[in-house]
GROMACS .gro file of C-alpha atoms in nm:
model
  330
    1UNK     CA    1  18.699  15.787   9.960
    2UNK     CA    2  18.656  16.168  10.054
    3UNK     CA    3  18.348  16.195  10.177
    4UNK     CA    4  18.079  16.330   9.964
    5UNK     CA    5  18.272  16.260   9.688
    6UNK     CA    6  18.165  16.043   9.401
    7UNK     CA    7  18.211  15.638   9.462
    8UNK     CA    8  18.517  15.512   9.277
    9UNK     CA    9  18.444  15.231   9.088
   10UNK     CA   10  18.600  15.028   8.881
   11UNK     CA   11  18.498  14.709   8.687
   12UNK     CA   12  18.642  14.484   8.557
   13UNK     CA   13  18.679  14.134   8.295
   14UNK     CA   14  18.813  13.975   7.993
   15UNK     CA   15  18.546  14.154   7.749
   16UNK     CA   16  18.317  13.855   7.707
   17UNK     CA   17  18.022  14.066   7.683
   18UNK     CA   18  17.795  13.787   7.851
   19UNK     CA   19  18.130  13.850   8.148
   20UNK     CA   20  18.166  14.212   8.163
   21UNK     CA   21  17.791  14.242   8.133
   22UNK     CA   22  17.710  14.112   8.490
   23UNK     CA   23  18.055  14.339   8.628
   24UNK     CA   24  17.935  14.697   8.469
   25UNK     CA   25  17.591  14.540   8.571
   26UNK     CA   26  17.609  14.585   8.948
   27UNK     CA   27  17.826  14.835   8.925
   28UNK     CA   28  17.601  14.996   8.740
   29UNK     CA   29  17.314  14.954   8.936
   30UNK     CA   30  17.548  15.091   9.309
   31UNK     CA   31  17.525  15.409   9.018
   32UNK     CA   32  17.178  15.467   9.072
   33UNK     CA   33  17.220  15.423   9.424
   34UNK     CA   34  17.411  15.656   9.547
   35UNK     CA   35  17.645  15.925   9.347
   36UNK     CA   36  17.986  15.705   9.166
   37UNK     CA   37  18.204  15.670   8.877
   38UNK     CA   38  18.312  15.388   8.682
   39UNK     CA   39  18.574  15.303   8.517
   40UNK     CA   40  18.555  14.941   8.276
   41UNK     CA   41  18.857  14.775   8.293
   42UNK     CA   42  18.943  14.483   8.006
   43UNK     CA   43  19.289  14.185   8.069
   44UNK     CA   44  19.418  13.944   7.943
   45UNK     CA   45  19.630  13.703   7.982
   46UNK     CA   46  19.985  13.622   7.788
   47UNK     CA   47  19.910  13.278   7.637
   48UNK     CA   48  20.214  13.145   7.763
   49UNK     CA   49  20.085  13.233   8.087
   50UNK     CA   50  19.718  13.232   8.105
   51UNK     CA   51  19.656  12.863   8.243
   52UNK     CA   52  19.916  12.938   8.529
   53UNK     CA   53  19.714  12.935   8.923
   54UNK     CA   54  19.588  13.206   8.993
   55UNK     CA   55  19.838  13.228   9.254
   56UNK     CA   56  20.212  13.188   9.029
   57UNK     CA   57  20.050  13.506   8.776
   58UNK     CA   58  20.099  13.873   8.841
   59UNK     CA   59  20.059  14.202   8.625
   60UNK     CA   60  20.361  14.103   8.416
   61UNK     CA   61  20.180  13.850   8.247
   62UNK     CA   62  19.901  14.058   8.113
   63UNK     CA   63  19.867  14.113   7.746
   64UNK     CA   64  19.990  14.403   7.643
   65UNK     CA   65  19.693  14.523   7.469
   66UNK     CA   66  19.536  14.516   7.815
   67UNK     CA   67  19.404  14.767   8.014
   68UNK     CA   68  19.575  14.878   8.309
   69UNK     CA   69  19.418  14.751   8.584
   70UNK     CA   70  19.676  14.921   8.918
   71UNK     CA   71  19.652  15.335   8.932
   72UNK     CA   72  19.981  15.418   8.849
   73UNK     CA   73  20.212  15.552   9.041
   74UNK     CA   74  20.017  15.873   9.288
   75UNK     CA   75  19.721  15.751   9.161
   76UNK     CA   76  19.434  15.728   9.374
   77UNK     CA   77  19.223  15.335   9.380
   78UNK     CA   78  18.922  15.257   9.372
   79UNK     CA   79  18.674  15.345   9.605
   80UNK     CA   80  18.511  14.979   9.443
   81UNK     CA   81  18.596  14.710   9.282
   82UNK     CA   82  18.364  14.474   9.088
   83UNK     CA   83  18.507  14.170   8.875
   84UNK     CA   84  18.373  13.918   8.734
   85UNK     CA   85  18.535  13.584   8.560
   86UNK     CA   86  18.857  13.323   8.641
   87UNK     CA   87  19.091  13.609   8.411
   88UNK     CA   88  19.006  13.881   8.705
   89UNK     CA   89  19.106  13.620   9.070
   90UNK     CA   90  19.486  13.702   9.063
   91UNK     CA   91  19.402  14.071   9.021
   92UNK     CA   92  19.155  14.087   9.277
   93UNK     CA   93  19.262  13.927   9.549
   94UNK     CA   94  19.672  14.134   9.432
   95UNK     CA   95  19.426  14.480   9.465
   96UNK     CA   96  19.269  14.399   9.750
   97UNK     CA   97  19.657  14.287   9.917
   98UNK     CA   98  19.798  14.606   9.747
   99UNK     CA   99  19.526  14.901   9.818
  100UNK     CA  100  19.643  14.863  10.171
  101UNK     CA  101  19.284  14.807  10.229
  102UNK     CA  102  19.148  15.121  10.058
  103UNK     CA  103  18.985  14.956   9.779
  104UNK     CA  104  18.652  14.741   9.901
  105UNK     CA  105  18.658  14.400   9.698
  106UNK     CA  106  18.408  14.207   9.465
  107UNK     CA  107  18.361  13.918   9.241
  108UNK     CA  108  18.089  13.808   9.072
  109UNK     CA  109  18.035  13.439   9.034
  110UNK     CA  110  18.187  13.087   9.153
  111UNK     CA  111  18.502  13.250   9.238
  112UNK     CA  112  18.662  12.837   9.284
  113UNK     CA  113  18.910  12.980   9.620
  114UNK     CA  114  18.767  13.063   9.924
  115UNK     CA  115  18.497  13.329   9.948
  116UNK     CA  116  18.714  13.511  10.192
  117UNK     CA  117  18.953  13.581  10.038
  118UNK     CA  118  18.730  13.874   9.903
  119UNK     CA  119  18.514  14.101  10.117
  120UNK     CA  120  18.213  14.005   9.884
  121UNK     CA  121  18.135  13.848   9.666
  122UNK     CA  122  17.790  13.786   9.422
  123UNK     CA  123  17.740  13.460   9.359
  124UNK     CA  124  17.419  13.277   9.171
  125UNK     CA  125  17.245  13.070   9.424
  126UNK     CA  126  17.213  12.834   9.256
  127UNK     CA  127  17.533  12.745   9.289
  128UNK     CA  128  17.498  12.677   9.649
  129UNK     CA  129  17.876  12.889   9.701
  130UNK     CA  130  17.837  12.915  10.128
  131UNK     CA  131  18.018  13.237  10.332
  132UNK     CA  132  17.964  13.494  10.557
  133UNK     CA  133  18.039  13.716  10.237
  134UNK     CA  134  17.823  13.581  10.022
  135UNK     CA  135  17.547  13.746   9.900
  136UNK     CA  136  17.324  13.511   9.663
  137UNK     CA  137  17.067  13.673   9.414
  138UNK     CA  138  16.931  13.478   9.108
  139UNK     CA  139  17.110  13.394   8.857
  140UNK     CA  140  17.402  13.697   8.764
  141UNK     CA  141  17.379  14.059   8.760
  142UNK     CA  142  17.302  14.238   8.449
  143UNK     CA  143  17.204  14.576   8.300
  144UNK     CA  144  16.879  14.539   8.123
  145UNK     CA  145  16.681  14.783   8.317
  146UNK     CA  146  16.299  14.938   8.251
  147UNK     CA  147  16.531  15.223   8.201
  148UNK     CA  148  16.785  15.138   7.930
  149UNK     CA  149  16.517  14.934   7.756
  150UNK     CA  150  16.352  15.195   7.658
  151UNK     CA  151  16.674  15.385   7.605
  152UNK     CA  152  16.765  15.152   7.347
  153UNK     CA  153  16.358  15.144   7.119
  154UNK     CA  154  16.389  15.441   6.981
  155UNK     CA  155  16.700  15.398   6.783
  156UNK     CA  156  16.521  15.067   6.606
  157UNK     CA  157  16.255  15.202   6.576
  158UNK     CA  158  16.174  15.179   6.244
  159UNK     CA  159  16.218  14.822   6.286
  160UNK     CA  160  15.992  14.709   6.524
  161UNK     CA  161  15.677  14.962   6.480
  162UNK     CA  162  15.563  14.801   6.085
  163UNK     CA  163  15.599  14.462   6.331
  164UNK     CA  164  15.238  14.263   6.402
  165UNK     CA  165  15.156  14.173   6.770
  166UNK     CA  166  15.285  13.974   6.991
  167UNK     CA  167  15.636  14.059   6.979
  168UNK     CA  168  15.815  13.696   7.026
  169UNK     CA  169  16.229  13.685   7.121
  170UNK     CA  170  16.402  13.456   7.116
  171UNK     CA  171  16.728  13.431   7.244
  172UNK     CA  172  16.928  13.127   7.146
  173UNK     CA  173  17.213  12.992   7.342
  174UNK     CA  174  17.483  12.729   7.247
  175UNK     CA  175  17.702  12.504   7.337
  176UNK     CA  176  17.785  12.408   7.645
  177UNK     CA  177  17.996  12.140   7.921
  178UNK     CA  178  17.679  12.125   8.011
  179UNK     CA  179  17.383  12.175   7.695
  180UNK     CA  180  17.414  12.113   7.302
  181UNK     CA  181  17.245  12.297   7.010
  182UNK     CA  182  17.265  12.014   6.713
  183UNK     CA  183  17.184  12.130   6.447
  184UNK     CA  184  16.807  11.882   6.391
  185UNK     CA  185  16.745  11.930   6.742
  186UNK     CA  186  16.776  12.373   6.590
  187UNK     CA  187  16.584  12.293   6.335
  188UNK     CA  188  16.297  12.087   6.559
  189UNK     CA  189  16.328  12.412   6.843
  190UNK     CA  190  16.258  12.641   6.496
  191UNK     CA  191  15.959  12.448   6.381
  192UNK     CA  192  15.796  12.500   6.675
  193UNK     CA  193  15.832  12.823   6.770
  194UNK     CA  194  15.765  12.901   6.379
  195UNK     CA  195  15.424  12.699   6.455
  196UNK     CA  196  15.366  12.924   6.780
  197UNK     CA  197  15.412  13.310   6.667
  198UNK     CA  198  15.165  13.219   6.341
  199UNK     CA  199  14.937  13.063   6.542
  200UNK     CA  200  14.851  13.389   6.735
  201UNK     CA  201  14.950  13.621   6.410
  202UNK     CA  202  15.253  13.719   6.589
  203UNK     CA  203  15.652  13.808   6.441
  204UNK     CA  204  15.951  13.761   6.550
  205UNK     CA  205  16.256  13.907   6.729
  206UNK     CA  206  16.566  13.677   6.665
  207UNK     CA  207  16.888  13.649   6.843
  208UNK     CA  208  17.164  13.451   6.870
  209UNK     CA  209  17.502  13.359   7.172
  210UNK     CA  210  17.855  13.347   6.968
  211UNK     CA  211  17.819  13.007   7.098
  212UNK     CA  212  17.540  12.901   6.853
  213UNK     CA  213  17.709  12.652   6.667
  214UNK     CA  214  17.664  12.769   6.312
  215UNK     CA  215  17.496  12.462   6.157
  216UNK     CA  216  17.237  12.542   6.422
  217UNK     CA  217  17.236  12.916   6.336
  218UNK     CA  218  17.168  12.789   5.953
  219UNK     CA  219  16.931  12.544   6.042
  220UNK     CA  220  16.691  12.806   6.265
  221UNK     CA  221  16.734  13.089   6.022
  222UNK     CA  222  16.656  12.882   5.703
  223UNK     CA  223  16.279  12.820   5.911
  224UNK     CA  224  16.219  13.062   6.027
  225UNK     CA  225  16.315  13.400   5.816
  226UNK     CA  226  15.951  13.353   5.666
  227UNK     CA  227  15.741  13.475   5.938
  228UNK     CA  228  15.713  13.881   5.989
  229UNK     CA  229  16.089  14.017   6.226
  230UNK     CA  230  16.409  14.059   6.255
  231UNK     CA  231  16.725  13.827   6.272
  232UNK     CA  232  16.972  14.007   6.423
  233UNK     CA  233  17.312  13.863   6.190
  234UNK     CA  234  17.591  14.049   6.453
  235UNK     CA  235  17.669  14.315   6.321
  236UNK     CA  236  17.595  14.660   6.388
  237UNK     CA  237  17.439  14.780   6.711
  238UNK     CA  238  17.361  14.469   6.985
  239UNK     CA  239  16.915  14.494   6.933
  240UNK     CA  240  16.910  14.293   7.231
  241UNK     CA  241  16.749  14.611   7.475
  242UNK     CA  242  16.528  14.764   7.235
  243UNK     CA  243  16.365  14.398   7.131
  244UNK     CA  244  16.324  14.318   7.517
  245UNK     CA  245  16.143  14.618   7.566
  246UNK     CA  246  15.921  14.555   7.204
  247UNK     CA  247  15.858  14.226   7.328
  248UNK     CA  248  15.545  14.060   7.448
  249UNK     CA  249  15.665  13.690   7.519
  250UNK     CA  250  16.066  13.593   7.522
  251UNK     CA  251  16.196  13.228   7.406
  252UNK     CA  252  16.500  13.210   7.558
  253UNK     CA  253  16.694  12.826   7.588
  254UNK     CA  254  16.797  12.692   7.915
  255UNK     CA  255  17.148  12.710   7.896
  256UNK     CA  256  17.181  13.052   8.000
  257UNK     CA  257  17.129  13.176   8.346
  258UNK     CA  258  17.298  13.528   8.178
  259UNK     CA  259  16.987  13.539   7.981
  260UNK     CA  260  16.677  13.418   8.196
  261UNK     CA  261  16.806  13.687   8.441
  262UNK     CA  262  16.746  13.917   8.173
  263UNK     CA  263  16.415  13.777   8.076
  264UNK     CA  264  16.255  13.740   8.387
  265UNK     CA  265  16.351  14.096   8.455
  266UNK     CA  266  16.126  14.235   8.233
  267UNK     CA  267  15.811  14.097   8.396
  268UNK     CA  268  15.685  13.970   8.036
  269UNK     CA  269  15.571  13.626   7.974
  270UNK     CA  270  15.937  13.428   7.968
  271UNK     CA  271  15.954  13.047   7.794
  272UNK     CA  272  16.243  12.836   7.808
  273UNK     CA  273  16.327  12.618   7.569
  274UNK     CA  274  16.470  12.304   7.616
  275UNK     CA  275  16.819  12.190   7.478
  276UNK     CA  276  17.036  11.870   7.475
  277UNK     CA  277  17.170  11.812   7.783
  278UNK     CA  278  17.546  11.651   7.815
  279UNK     CA  279  17.567  11.607   8.100
  280UNK     CA  280  17.269  11.604   8.451
  281UNK     CA  281  17.084  11.991   8.530
  282UNK     CA  282  17.230  12.000   8.849
  283UNK     CA  283  17.286  12.399   8.926
  284UNK     CA  284  17.058  12.477   8.581
  285UNK     CA  285  16.778  12.294   8.689
  286UNK     CA  286  16.793  12.435   9.006
  287UNK     CA  287  16.752  12.763   8.849
  288UNK     CA  288  16.455  12.713   8.632
  289UNK     CA  289  16.336  12.551   8.947
  290UNK     CA  290  16.390  12.930   9.155
  291UNK     CA  291  16.258  13.083   8.839
  292UNK     CA  292  15.934  12.913   8.779
  293UNK     CA  293  15.844  12.932   9.164
  294UNK     CA  294  15.847  13.261   9.148
  295UNK     CA  295  15.656  13.262   8.834
  296UNK     CA  296  15.875  13.411   8.587
  297UNK     CA  297  15.945  13.173   8.348
  298UNK     CA  298  15.794  12.777   8.220
  299UNK     CA  299  15.841  12.568   7.957
  300UNK     CA  300  15.778  12.611   7.680
  301UNK     CA  301  15.506  12.406   7.499
  302UNK     CA  302  15.447  12.568   7.177
  303UNK     CA  303  15.204  12.783   7.282
  304UNK     CA  304  15.260  13.183   7.306
  305UNK     CA  305  15.087  13.166   7.713
  306UNK     CA  306  15.032  13.519   7.896
  307UNK     CA  307  15.056  13.533   8.301
  308UNK     CA  308  15.226  13.880   8.469
  309UNK     CA  309  15.471  13.799   8.799
  310UNK     CA  310  15.720  14.095   8.994
  311UNK     CA  311  15.983  14.109   8.765
  312UNK     CA  312  16.320  14.010   8.932
  313UNK     CA  313  16.563  14.303   9.072
  314UNK     CA  314  16.825  14.111   9.182
  315UNK     CA  315  17.089  14.384   9.060
  316UNK     CA  316  16.969  14.561   9.235
  317UNK     CA  317  16.864  14.356   9.567
  318UNK     CA  318  17.275  14.276   9.501
  319UNK     CA  319  17.388  14.677   9.493
  320UNK     CA  320  17.207  14.787   9.768
  321UNK     CA  321  17.412  14.465  10.043
  322UNK     CA  322  17.698  14.591   9.849
  323UNK     CA  323  17.708  14.953  10.018
  324UNK     CA  324  17.564  14.788  10.287
  325UNK     CA  325  17.842  14.594  10.386
  326UNK     CA  326  18.111  14.867  10.275
  327UNK     CA  327  17.942  15.114  10.549
  328UNK     CA  328  17.922  14.839  10.791
  329UNK     CA  329  18.352  14.851  10.669
  330UNK     CA  330  18.341  15.207  10.709
   0.00000   0.00000   0.00000
């Protein structure tokens, strides 16, 4: 990096929102601390090569629709490379080697490889990853900030402003390796949410994940559509930031570390909705215990309680650590 020049940051992911937002959120947090230019690259492997071991993959195996992750001949390497997800691992290892040390390589999430193969790993504390260059945080990096929420609000003001308080944002996940959301459970959850919103004369701001099963989505929508409020159907601009800005309470299913960390960064009461476990809760239990200890979350018991706590600023903390590590390396 040239003295006085903006930090050149390259963000790399497979483009899925929950994955991309981790790397992009960390990059944006760094940009808030120092002048920086962010380039966002989305990559995918040809299906034939996708399941190959990390060590066997080369950029030639990328799908033609992928962005080119490495600079063209004669172009400069980025100062900072921030990547998230299994798909990026071969490229992160490659850029560290091919740049000749010019690029500082940060991987978020647990890479399931020796952390020493990267310059820094920003990993969820509940993954219990250890290493001299591992920086653990509560949850995952994300893009939710007070400024971003406020910027998003005007585009949805006509829809949100008429809604009565308290406004309840509900973020629904879906099936994963650890949890499921069958139709019957979703229906019961919706009835409990509806009862809580009606009890306080409030309104609903509901969004689903791409992982939400169709049957669960249909059951919840049918039971909640009569409430004052909005249910996002997945078309048009994503209202998440605006809804978090407008919410007085946030309800989040327990299956997503991303959603829990995002919600806890608002400083608003976060109620955790139980899912159907498919295995022992393990790391998710550790995450939710951490969030409860910080005062950010409580299990949802059908009552919309109000409380206060210091908003989580884990992405900002990680950003400062990245810059300190880059400075220490010189």
